[in-house]
Each structure stands twice: as C-alpha cells, then as structure tokens.
CSV table of C-alpha atoms and ligand atoms in Angstrom, one decimal:
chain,number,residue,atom,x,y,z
A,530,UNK,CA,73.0,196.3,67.6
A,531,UNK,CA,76.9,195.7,67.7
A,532,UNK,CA,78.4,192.9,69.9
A,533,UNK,CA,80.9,195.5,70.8
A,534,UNK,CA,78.9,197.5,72.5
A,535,UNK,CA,79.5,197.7,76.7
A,536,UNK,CA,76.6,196.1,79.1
A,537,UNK,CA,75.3,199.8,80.2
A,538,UNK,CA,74.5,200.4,76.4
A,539,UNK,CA,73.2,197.1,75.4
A,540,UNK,CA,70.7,197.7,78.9
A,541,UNK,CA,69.6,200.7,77.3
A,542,UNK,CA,69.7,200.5,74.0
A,543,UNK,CA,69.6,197.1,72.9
A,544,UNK,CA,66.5,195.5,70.8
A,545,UNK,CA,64.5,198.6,70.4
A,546,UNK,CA,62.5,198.7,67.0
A,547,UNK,CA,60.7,201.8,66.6
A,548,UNK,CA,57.3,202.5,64.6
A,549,UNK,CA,56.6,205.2,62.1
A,550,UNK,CA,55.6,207.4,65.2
A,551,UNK,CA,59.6,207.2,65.7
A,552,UNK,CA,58.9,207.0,69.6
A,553,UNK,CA,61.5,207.6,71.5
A,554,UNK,CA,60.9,205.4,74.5
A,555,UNK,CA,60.0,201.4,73.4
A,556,UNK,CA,56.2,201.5,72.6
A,557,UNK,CA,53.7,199.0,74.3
A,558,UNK,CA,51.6,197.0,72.2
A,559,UNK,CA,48.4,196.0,74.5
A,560,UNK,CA,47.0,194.1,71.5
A,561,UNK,CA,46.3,190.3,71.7
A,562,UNK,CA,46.2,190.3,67.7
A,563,UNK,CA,47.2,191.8,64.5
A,564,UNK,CA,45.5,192.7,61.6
A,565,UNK,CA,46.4,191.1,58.1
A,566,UNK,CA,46.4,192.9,54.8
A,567,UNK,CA,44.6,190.3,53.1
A,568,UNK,CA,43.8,186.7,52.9
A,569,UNK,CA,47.2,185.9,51.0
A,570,UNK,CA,49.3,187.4,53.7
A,571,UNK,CA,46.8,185.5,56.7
A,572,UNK,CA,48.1,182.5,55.2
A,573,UNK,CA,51.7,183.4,55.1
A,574,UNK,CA,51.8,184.5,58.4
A,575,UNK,CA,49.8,181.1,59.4
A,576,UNK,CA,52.3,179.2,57.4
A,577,UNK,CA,55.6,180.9,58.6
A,578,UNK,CA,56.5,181.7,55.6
A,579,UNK,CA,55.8,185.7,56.6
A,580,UNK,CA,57.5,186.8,60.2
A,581,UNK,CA,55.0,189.3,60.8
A,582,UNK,CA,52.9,189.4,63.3
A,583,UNK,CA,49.8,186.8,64.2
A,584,UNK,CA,48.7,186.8,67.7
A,585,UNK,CA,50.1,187.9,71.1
A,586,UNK,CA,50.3,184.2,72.4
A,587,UNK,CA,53.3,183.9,70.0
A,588,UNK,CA,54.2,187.0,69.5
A,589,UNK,CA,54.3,190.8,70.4
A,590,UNK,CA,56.6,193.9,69.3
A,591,UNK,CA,57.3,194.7,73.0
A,592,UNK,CA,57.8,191.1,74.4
A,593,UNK,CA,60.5,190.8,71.0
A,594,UNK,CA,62.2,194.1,72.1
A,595,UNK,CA,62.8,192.7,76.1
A,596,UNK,CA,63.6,189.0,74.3
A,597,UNK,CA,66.3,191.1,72.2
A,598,UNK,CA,67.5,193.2,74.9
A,599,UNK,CA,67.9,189.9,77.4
A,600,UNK,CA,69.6,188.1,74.6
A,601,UNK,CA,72.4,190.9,73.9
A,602,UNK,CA,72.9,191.4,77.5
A,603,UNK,CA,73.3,187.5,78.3
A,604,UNK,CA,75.4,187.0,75.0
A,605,UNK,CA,72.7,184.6,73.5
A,606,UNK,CA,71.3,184.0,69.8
A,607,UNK,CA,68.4,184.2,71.7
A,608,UNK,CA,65.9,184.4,74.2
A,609,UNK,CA,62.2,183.8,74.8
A,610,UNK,CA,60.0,185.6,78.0
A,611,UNK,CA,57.4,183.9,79.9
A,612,UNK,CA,54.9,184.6,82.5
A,613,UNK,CA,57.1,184.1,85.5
A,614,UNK,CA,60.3,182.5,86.6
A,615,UNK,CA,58.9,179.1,87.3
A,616,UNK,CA,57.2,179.1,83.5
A,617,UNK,CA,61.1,179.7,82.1
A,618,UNK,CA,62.3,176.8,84.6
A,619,UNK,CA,59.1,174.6,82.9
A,620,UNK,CA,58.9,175.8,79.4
A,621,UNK,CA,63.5,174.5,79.4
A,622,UNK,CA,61.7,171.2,80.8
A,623,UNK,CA,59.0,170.8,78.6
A,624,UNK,CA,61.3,171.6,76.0
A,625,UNK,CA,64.2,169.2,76.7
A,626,UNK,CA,63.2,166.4,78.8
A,627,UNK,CA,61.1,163.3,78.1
A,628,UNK,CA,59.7,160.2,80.0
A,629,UNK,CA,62.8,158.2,81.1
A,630,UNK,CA,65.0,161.0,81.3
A,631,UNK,CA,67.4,161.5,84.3
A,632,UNK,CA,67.9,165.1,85.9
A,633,UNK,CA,70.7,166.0,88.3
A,634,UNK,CA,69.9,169.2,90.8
A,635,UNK,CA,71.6,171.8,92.8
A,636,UNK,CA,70.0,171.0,96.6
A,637,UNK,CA,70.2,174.6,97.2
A,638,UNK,CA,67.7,175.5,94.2
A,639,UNK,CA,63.7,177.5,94.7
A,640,UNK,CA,61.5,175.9,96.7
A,641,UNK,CA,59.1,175.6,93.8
A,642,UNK,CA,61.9,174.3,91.2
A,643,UNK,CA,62.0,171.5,93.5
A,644,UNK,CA,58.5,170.8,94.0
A,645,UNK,CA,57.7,170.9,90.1
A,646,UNK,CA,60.7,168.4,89.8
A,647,UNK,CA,59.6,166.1,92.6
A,648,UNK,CA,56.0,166.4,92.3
A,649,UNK,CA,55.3,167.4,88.5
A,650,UNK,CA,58.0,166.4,86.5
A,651,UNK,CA,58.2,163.1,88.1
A,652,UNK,CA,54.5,161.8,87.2
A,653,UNK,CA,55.8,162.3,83.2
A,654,UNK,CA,58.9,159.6,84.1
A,655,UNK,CA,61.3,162.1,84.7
A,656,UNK,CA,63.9,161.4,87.8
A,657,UNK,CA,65.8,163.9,89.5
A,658,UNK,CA,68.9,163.6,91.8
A,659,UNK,CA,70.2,166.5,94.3
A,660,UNK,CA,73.4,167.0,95.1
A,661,UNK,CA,75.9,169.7,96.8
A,662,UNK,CA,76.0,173.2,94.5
A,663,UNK,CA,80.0,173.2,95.5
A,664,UNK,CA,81.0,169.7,95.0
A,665,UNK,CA,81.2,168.5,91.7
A,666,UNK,CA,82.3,165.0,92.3
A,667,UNK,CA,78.8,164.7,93.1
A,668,UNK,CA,77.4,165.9,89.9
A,669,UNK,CA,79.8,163.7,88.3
A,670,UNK,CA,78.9,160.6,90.6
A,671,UNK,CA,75.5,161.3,90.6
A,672,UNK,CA,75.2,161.2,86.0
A,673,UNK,CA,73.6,158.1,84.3
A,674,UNK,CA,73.1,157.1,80.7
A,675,UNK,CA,69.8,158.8,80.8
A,676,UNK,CA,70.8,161.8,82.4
A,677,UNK,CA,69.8,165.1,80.1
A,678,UNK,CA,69.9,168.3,82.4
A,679,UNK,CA,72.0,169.6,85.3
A,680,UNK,CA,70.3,172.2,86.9
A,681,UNK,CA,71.9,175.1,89.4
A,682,UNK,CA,71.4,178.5,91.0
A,683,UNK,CA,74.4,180.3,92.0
A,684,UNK,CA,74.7,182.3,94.2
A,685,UNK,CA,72.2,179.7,96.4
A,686,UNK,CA,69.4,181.3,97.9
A,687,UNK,CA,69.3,181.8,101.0
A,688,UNK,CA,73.3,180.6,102.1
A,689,UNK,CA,75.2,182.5,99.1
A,690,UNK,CA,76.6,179.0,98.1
A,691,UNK,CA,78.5,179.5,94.6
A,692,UNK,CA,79.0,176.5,92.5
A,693,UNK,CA,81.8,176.5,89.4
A,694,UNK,CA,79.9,176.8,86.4
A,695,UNK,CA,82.7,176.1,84.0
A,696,UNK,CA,83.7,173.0,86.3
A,697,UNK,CA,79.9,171.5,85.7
A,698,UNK,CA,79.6,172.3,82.1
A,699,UNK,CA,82.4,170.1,81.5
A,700,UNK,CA,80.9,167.2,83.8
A,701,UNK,CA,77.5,167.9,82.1
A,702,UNK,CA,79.3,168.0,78.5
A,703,UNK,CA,81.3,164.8,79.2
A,704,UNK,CA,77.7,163.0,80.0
A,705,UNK,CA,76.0,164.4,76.8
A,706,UNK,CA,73.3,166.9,79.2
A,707,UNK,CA,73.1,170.2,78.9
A,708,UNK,CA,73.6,172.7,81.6
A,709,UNK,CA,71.0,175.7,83.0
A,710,UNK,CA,71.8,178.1,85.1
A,711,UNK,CA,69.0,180.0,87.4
A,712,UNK,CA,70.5,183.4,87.0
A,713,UNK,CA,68.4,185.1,89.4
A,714,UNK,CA,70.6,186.5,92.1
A,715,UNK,CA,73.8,187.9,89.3
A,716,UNK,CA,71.7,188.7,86.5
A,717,UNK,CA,73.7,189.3,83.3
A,718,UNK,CA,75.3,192.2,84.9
A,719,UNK,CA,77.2,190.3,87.1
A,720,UNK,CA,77.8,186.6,85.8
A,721,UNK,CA,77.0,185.3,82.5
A,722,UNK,CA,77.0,181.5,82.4
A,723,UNK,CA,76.9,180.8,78.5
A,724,UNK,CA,80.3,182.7,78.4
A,725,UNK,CA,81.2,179.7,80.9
A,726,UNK,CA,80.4,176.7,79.3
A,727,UNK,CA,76.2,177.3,80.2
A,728,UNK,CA,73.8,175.9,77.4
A,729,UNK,CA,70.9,177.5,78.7
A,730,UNK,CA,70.6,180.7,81.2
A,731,UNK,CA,66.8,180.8,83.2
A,732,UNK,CA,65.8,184.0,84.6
A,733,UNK,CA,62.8,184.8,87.2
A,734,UNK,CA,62.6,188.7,85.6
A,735,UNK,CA,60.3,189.4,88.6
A,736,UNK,CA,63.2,189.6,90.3
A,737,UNK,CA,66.1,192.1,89.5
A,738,UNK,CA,65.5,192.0,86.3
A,739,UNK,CA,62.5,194.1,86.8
A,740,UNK,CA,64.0,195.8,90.0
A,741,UNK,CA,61.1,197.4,91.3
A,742,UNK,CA,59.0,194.8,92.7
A,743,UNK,CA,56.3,195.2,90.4
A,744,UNK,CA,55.9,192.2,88.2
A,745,UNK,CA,56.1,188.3,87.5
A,746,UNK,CA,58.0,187.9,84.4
A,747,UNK,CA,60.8,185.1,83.6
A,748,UNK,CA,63.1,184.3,80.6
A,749,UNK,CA,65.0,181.5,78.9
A,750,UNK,CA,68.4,182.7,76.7
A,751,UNK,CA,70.7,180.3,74.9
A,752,UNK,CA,71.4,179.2,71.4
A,753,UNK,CA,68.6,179.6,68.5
A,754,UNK,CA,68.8,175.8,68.5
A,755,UNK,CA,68.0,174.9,71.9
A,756,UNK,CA,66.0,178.0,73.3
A,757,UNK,CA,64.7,180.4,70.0
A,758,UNK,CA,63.4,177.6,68.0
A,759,UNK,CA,61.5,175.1,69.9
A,760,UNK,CA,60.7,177.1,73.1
A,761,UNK,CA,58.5,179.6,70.9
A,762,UNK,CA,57.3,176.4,69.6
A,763,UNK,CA,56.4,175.4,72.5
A,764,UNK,CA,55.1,178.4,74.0
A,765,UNK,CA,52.6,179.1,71.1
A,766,UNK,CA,51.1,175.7,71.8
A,767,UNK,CA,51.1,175.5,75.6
A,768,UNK,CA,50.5,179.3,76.4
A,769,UNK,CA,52.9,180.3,79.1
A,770,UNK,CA,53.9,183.7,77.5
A,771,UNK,CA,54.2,186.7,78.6
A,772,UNK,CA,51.7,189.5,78.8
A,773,UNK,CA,53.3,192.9,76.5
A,774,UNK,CA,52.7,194.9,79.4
A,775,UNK,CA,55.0,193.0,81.9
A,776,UNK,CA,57.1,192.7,78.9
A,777,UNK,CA,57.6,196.6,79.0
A,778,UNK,CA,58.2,197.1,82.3
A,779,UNK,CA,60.7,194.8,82.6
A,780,UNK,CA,62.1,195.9,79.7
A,781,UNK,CA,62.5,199.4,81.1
A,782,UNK,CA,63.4,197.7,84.3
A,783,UNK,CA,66.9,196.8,82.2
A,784,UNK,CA,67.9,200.6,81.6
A,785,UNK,CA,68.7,200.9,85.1
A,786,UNK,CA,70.0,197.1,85.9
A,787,UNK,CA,73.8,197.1,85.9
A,788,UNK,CA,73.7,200.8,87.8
A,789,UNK,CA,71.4,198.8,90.0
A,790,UNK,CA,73.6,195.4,90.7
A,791,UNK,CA,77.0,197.4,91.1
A,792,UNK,CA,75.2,200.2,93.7
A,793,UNK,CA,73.4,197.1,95.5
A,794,UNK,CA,76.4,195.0,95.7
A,795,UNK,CA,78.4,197.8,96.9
A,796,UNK,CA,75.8,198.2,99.6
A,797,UNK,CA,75.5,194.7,100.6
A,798,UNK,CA,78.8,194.0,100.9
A,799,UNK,CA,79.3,197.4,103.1
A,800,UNK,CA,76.9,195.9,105.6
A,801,UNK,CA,78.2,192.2,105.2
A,802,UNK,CA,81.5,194.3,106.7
A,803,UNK,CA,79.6,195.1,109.4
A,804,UNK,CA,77.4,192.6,110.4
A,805,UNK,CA,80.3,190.3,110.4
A,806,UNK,CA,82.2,192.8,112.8
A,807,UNK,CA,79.2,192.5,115.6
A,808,UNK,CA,79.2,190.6,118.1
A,809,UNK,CA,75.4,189.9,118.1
A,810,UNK,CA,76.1,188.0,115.1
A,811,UNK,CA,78.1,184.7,114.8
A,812,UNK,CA,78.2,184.0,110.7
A,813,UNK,CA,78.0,186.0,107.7
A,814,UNK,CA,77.2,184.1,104.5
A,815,UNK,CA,78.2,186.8,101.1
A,816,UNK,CA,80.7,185.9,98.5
A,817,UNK,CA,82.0,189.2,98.7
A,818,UNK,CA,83.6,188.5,102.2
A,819,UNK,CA,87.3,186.7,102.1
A,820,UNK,CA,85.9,184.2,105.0
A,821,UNK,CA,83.0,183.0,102.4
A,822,UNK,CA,84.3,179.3,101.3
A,823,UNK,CA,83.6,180.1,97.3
A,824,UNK,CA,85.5,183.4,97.8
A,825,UNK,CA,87.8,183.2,95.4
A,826,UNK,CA,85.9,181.2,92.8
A,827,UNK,CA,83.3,184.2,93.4
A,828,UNK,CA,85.7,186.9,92.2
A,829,UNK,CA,86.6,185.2,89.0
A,830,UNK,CA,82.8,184.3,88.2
A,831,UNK,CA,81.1,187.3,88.9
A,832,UNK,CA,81.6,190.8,88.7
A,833,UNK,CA,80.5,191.7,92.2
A,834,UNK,CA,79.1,189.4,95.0
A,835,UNK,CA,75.3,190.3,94.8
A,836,UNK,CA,72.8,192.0,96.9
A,837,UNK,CA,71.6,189.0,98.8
A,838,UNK,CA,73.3,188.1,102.2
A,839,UNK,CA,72.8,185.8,105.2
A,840,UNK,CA,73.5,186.1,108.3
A,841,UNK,CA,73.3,183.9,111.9
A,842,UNK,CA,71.8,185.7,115.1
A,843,UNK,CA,72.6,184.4,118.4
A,844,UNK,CA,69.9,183.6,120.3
A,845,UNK,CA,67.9,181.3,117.1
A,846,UNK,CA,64.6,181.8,116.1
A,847,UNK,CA,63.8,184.1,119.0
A,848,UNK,CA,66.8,186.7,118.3
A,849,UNK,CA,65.9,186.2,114.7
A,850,UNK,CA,62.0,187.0,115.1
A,851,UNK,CA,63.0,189.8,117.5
A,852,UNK,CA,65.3,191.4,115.3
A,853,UNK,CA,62.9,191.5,111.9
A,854,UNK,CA,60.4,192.7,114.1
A,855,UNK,CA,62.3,196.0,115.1
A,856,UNK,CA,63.0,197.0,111.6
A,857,UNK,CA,61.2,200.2,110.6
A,858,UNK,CA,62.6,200.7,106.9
A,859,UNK,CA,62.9,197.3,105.4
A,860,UNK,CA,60.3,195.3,104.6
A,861,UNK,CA,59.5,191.7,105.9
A,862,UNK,CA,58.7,189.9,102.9
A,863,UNK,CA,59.7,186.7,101.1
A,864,UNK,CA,60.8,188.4,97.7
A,865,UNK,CA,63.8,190.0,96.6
A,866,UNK,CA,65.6,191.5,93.7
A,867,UNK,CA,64.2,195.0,94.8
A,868,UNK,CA,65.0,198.7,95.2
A,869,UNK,CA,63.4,198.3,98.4
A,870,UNK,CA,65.5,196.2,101.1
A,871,UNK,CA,63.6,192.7,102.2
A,872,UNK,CA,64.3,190.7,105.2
A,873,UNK,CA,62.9,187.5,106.0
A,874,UNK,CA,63.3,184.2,108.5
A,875,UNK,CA,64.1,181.5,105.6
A,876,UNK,CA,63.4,178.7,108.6
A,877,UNK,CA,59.6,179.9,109.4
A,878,UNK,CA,58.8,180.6,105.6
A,879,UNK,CA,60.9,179.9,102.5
A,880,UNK,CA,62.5,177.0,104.1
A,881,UNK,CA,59.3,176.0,106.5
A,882,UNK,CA,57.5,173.4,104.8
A,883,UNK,CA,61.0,171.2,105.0
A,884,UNK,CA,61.7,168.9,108.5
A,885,UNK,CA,64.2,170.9,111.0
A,886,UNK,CA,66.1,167.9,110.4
A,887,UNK,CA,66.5,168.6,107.0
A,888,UNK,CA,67.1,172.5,107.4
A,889,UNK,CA,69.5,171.7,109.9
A,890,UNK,CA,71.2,169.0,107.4
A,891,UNK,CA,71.2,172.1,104.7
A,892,UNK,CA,72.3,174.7,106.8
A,893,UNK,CA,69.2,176.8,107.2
A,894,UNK,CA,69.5,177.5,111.5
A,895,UNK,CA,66.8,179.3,113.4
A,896,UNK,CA,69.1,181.6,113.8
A,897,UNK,CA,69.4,182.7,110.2
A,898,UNK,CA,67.9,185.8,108.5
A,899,UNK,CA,68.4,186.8,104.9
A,900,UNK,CA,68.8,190.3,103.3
A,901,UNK,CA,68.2,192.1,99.7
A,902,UNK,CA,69.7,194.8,100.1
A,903,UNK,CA,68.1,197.5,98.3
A,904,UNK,CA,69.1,201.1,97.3
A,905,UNK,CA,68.4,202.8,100.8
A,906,UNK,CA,71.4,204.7,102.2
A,907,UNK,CA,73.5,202.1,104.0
A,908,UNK,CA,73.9,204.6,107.3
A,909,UNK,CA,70.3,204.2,107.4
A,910,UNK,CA,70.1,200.6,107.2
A,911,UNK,CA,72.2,199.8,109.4
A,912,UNK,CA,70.3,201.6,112.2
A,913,UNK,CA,67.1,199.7,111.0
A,914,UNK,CA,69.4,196.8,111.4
A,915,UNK,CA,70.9,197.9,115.0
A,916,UNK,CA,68.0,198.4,116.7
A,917,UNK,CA,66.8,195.1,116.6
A,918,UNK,CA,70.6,193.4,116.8
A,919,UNK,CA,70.7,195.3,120.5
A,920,UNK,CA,67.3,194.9,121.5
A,921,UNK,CA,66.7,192.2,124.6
B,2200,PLP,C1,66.1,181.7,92.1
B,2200,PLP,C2,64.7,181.7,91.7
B,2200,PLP,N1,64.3,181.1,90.6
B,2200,PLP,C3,63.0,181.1,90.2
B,2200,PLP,C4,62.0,181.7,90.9
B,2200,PLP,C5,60.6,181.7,90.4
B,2200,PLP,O1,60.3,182.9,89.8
B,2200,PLP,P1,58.8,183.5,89.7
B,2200,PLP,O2,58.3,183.8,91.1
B,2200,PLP,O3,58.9,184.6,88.8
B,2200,PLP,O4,57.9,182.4,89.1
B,2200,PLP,C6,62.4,182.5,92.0
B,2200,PLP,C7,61.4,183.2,92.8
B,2200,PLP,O5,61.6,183.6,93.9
B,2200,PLP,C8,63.8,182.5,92.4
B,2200,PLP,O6,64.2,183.1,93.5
C-alpha cells in the first residue's frame, strides 16, 4: 500500500492480502500448519529459499496482515507480533542484548519491564540503570562503554510523565545504543517514535491497540535489520508468537484505533478540565493540561495528550478508596487501553509491591487514582466520578 496514504486509511486498509474467496473482511487462518505441494517445495520452504508458508510458530497469513498493518501505521520496514506486551519487551532483549551488556531505564516504566530486567535479565549478565523519564542528563550520565539499550514509556504510566524522544535518541546515538520506545499509551495514532529518532517501537497490543479489552497481544516495529530479520528468527526458535486468532482481533481492533485515540483524548482531557477545577481534588497529572510540566514538549510529540490521567484526592488512601468505591459505570480494574473506562488505586495495586518510601520518592501518593477514559459520554462520567468526589 502507498506511503502516502493518511493514518485512517493505513488503519483500515493497510496489509490486507486476500484469498481466491476474494473476502472482503481479512480472513483468519486457525491452522497451526500448511500443506506443501510436494517434497521439492517442503524443502524449499524448510530452506528459505520459498516464502510460503511452513508452520504457525513462524508464520501465519493473519498474524502477516496485523505485522503489515502495525508496520504502515508506525512508519517501519517492519514489524513482528507476539503473545503479549511483555513477549515484544523480551523478544527486543533477547534479540539485542548479551552477557556484559549495560541497559539504561526509564524509572517510570511497567511493573513487569522492571522485574524481567532486575530479576531475569540480570541472571544472563545484563545490568540495568534507572533514571528520570524527563531528565536527560541522566541518561547521558548514567551511559557506559557497554551500554546497548535505552529503554522508555512516554507518556509514564500512572503520572503522565513525557520524556523527549528525539533528545534521547541523540544521547543513545552518541553512545552507540539503540533506543525503544513502549508505545502503549499514544499508539501510532498519536506519537510515532521512529519518525523521532526511535530505533525500535514496543507495543503491549492488549492494550489500545486492540481497544476492546479482549486480548493479550504485543508487537515490535522498526527497521528490517534490527526487528524483521532476527526477531522472526528468534521467535521461530524460542516460540513467543502470536496465536492467528489474537492476531485478527487486533487487527480489526486497528480499523477503529485513530477514531478511537482522538474521541478518548478529547474525553479525557474534558474531564482533566474538570477535575482540576474541583476542589476535592488537589493535582491533575495529563499532558493535555497547560499546568502539566512536559506541556509543551507534549504538543509537539504527540498528536493529542492520551486517554490516561491522574489525579490527587484529598483525604489519601481513604478519599481515594472511597471515591473508586462509589463509581457505578467505570470499572475498578488494573488495565487500560479500553472502550470501557478503568479506575484504579496505583498505591494498593500496580505500585503496591514497592516500599511507601519508594512510591513516595516516585510520586505515587495515597492519594492518587488513575483513569482510562473510555468512550462513555463524558456527562455521564463525570456523575460516576461526582458522587464519590462529594461523598463523606
Ligand atoms: C506500558 C506497558 N507496557 C507493557 C505492558 C505489558 O503488556 P502485556 O500485558 O500485553 O504483556 C503493559 C501492560 O499493562 C503496559 O502497560
């Protein structure tokens, strides 16, 4: 399909490749092999000397369609899927790092991403270093000779940080590592990192990639020679691909993503508005708002701010609780990247298992409560939202 083509039509139209049945919607193929002509041909396909088909593990007409699809809407070469979101952050590891190499992190990263850093990644010799998402003399203090990957999300889940991806990808040229960007919370509708200076773009597709809540998917784009070649490679061997079937709903998840992000930004940054206009509430954290410190850097990154916002309660943990607890229409759970709005405590869960010292040193208060805003009617979820703010 043509580069020239706008986002909306690349999301619907991009990577489809149609059987003789000339199907109009992308087919599913829920088959874990594929049949050979003959013996001659077996071997080809063995010996990659034949593209066609061999065996779902490496390959699959539906999982190719979403790979294309991700790859023309991200402005890569290419793309591979995976199971899930933390497959894609291990299959760039895998992929790029060995024993002795150096790592520097975002501290405002997944949970998980840390934990496989810290307690995975480290028993195969491979450091890693955290430092601010916003301040990139760290990054630059913190590179060594060995140092092969920087490693952000941005926004920063749960406080909306937003780091300067073309800023980093300098640092990270200059010191020979190459830069991935979790991708998560803009998708490519809103932010696409390789046009900034990104080498490689990570996606958990279970997020809004998908939209609907319904599967575990991720995703790895970038150049043929750092993410096409050797991350099929190394999927066929180590097996974290994706199953065809998530493959397709994601895939039609992308029709509807940059309708989505625009009509979900537009909503969240309607009641970032007005949360930060309440007095029940003492901090907002949304790029879209003018008092957000990455503001400005915000409006040149990213199309729109994002769905996701924070915001501080007074009266901590108990104001917090009290105020999830009287919501009727949104639903208390940890995910996000849905139609359906989510609300959760990031102190009690996502950010839980960490000392309050150390939340308190990140910014996570008891006060804090996180949104995805969804595609309710804002009216109506701001009464949701109400109701709990004024409850004593
Ligand atoms: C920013 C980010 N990256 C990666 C992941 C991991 O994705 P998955 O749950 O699909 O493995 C998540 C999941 O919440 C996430 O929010």
């Amino acid at each position: 399909m043509s580069k020239d083509y706008e986002l909306a039509t690349k999301g619907v139209r991009a990577g489809q490749a149609r059987t003789e049945f000339q199907e109009h919607s992308e087919a599913l193929f829920l088959t874990s092999s594929f049949v050979f002509k003959n013996a001659r041909q077996a071997a080809a396909r063995f010996a990659g000397e034949d593209e066609g088909m061999v065996y779902t593990r490496y390959t699959n007409p539906t999982v190719a369609m979403l790979q294309d699809r991700l790859a023309a809407l991200e402005g890569a070469e290419s793309c591979v899927a995976t199971a899930s979101g933390m497959s894609a952050i291990l299959t760039t590891a895998m992929t790029h790092l060995r024993s002795g190499d150096h790592v520097v992190c975002s501290n405002a990263v997944f949970g998980a991403t840390i934990q496989l850093f810290n307690n995975v990644l480290s028993r195969f010799g491979v450091e890693t270093t955290y430092v601010s998402p916003t301040k990139a003399e760290e990054w630059q203090r913190a590179v060594r000779g060995n140092t092969r990957l920087f490693f952000l999300e941005t926004p920063s889940n749960p406080l909306t940080e937003v780091s300067d991806i073309a800023v980093l990808s300098a640092i990270a040229k200059k010191a020979g590592a190459l830069l991935a960007v979790d991708n998560v919370f803009c998708t490519p509708a809103l932010q696409r990192p390789l046009a900034l200076g990104a080498d490689i773009v990570i996606h958990s597709a279970t997020k809004y990639l998908d939209g609907q809540g319904r599967v575990i998917a991720g995703a790895v784009a970038g150049s043929k020679a750092l993410v096409g070649a050797p991350m099929t490679a190394f999927l066929r061997t180590a097996g974290p691909t994706l199953s065809p079937f998530n493959a397709w709903v994601v895939l039609k998840g992308l029709e509807t993503l940059e309708l989505r992000m625009l009509a979900q930004s537009a909503a969240a940054l309607e009641l970032a508005r007005w949360l930060e206009a309440r007095q029940e509430v003492s901090k907002v954290f949304y790029p879209g708002l003018p008092s957000h410190p990455q503001h400005e850097l915000a409006k040149r990154q990213q199309r729109a701010a994002g769905a996701v916002l924070s915001f501080e309660v007074k009266g901590g943990r108990a104001a917090a609780w009290r105020l999830i607890d009287s919501t009727r229409l949104v639903s208390v759970t940890a995910n996000l990247g849905d139609v359906k709005t989510t609300i959760v405590h990031p102190a009690s869960t996502t950010h839980g298992r960490i000392s309050p010292e150390a939340r308190a040193a990140a910014g996570i208060g008891e006060g804090l409560v996180r949104l995805a805003v969804g595609l309710e009617a804002v009216a109506d979820l701001k009464v949701d939202l109400q109701r709990g703010l004024e409850a004593e």
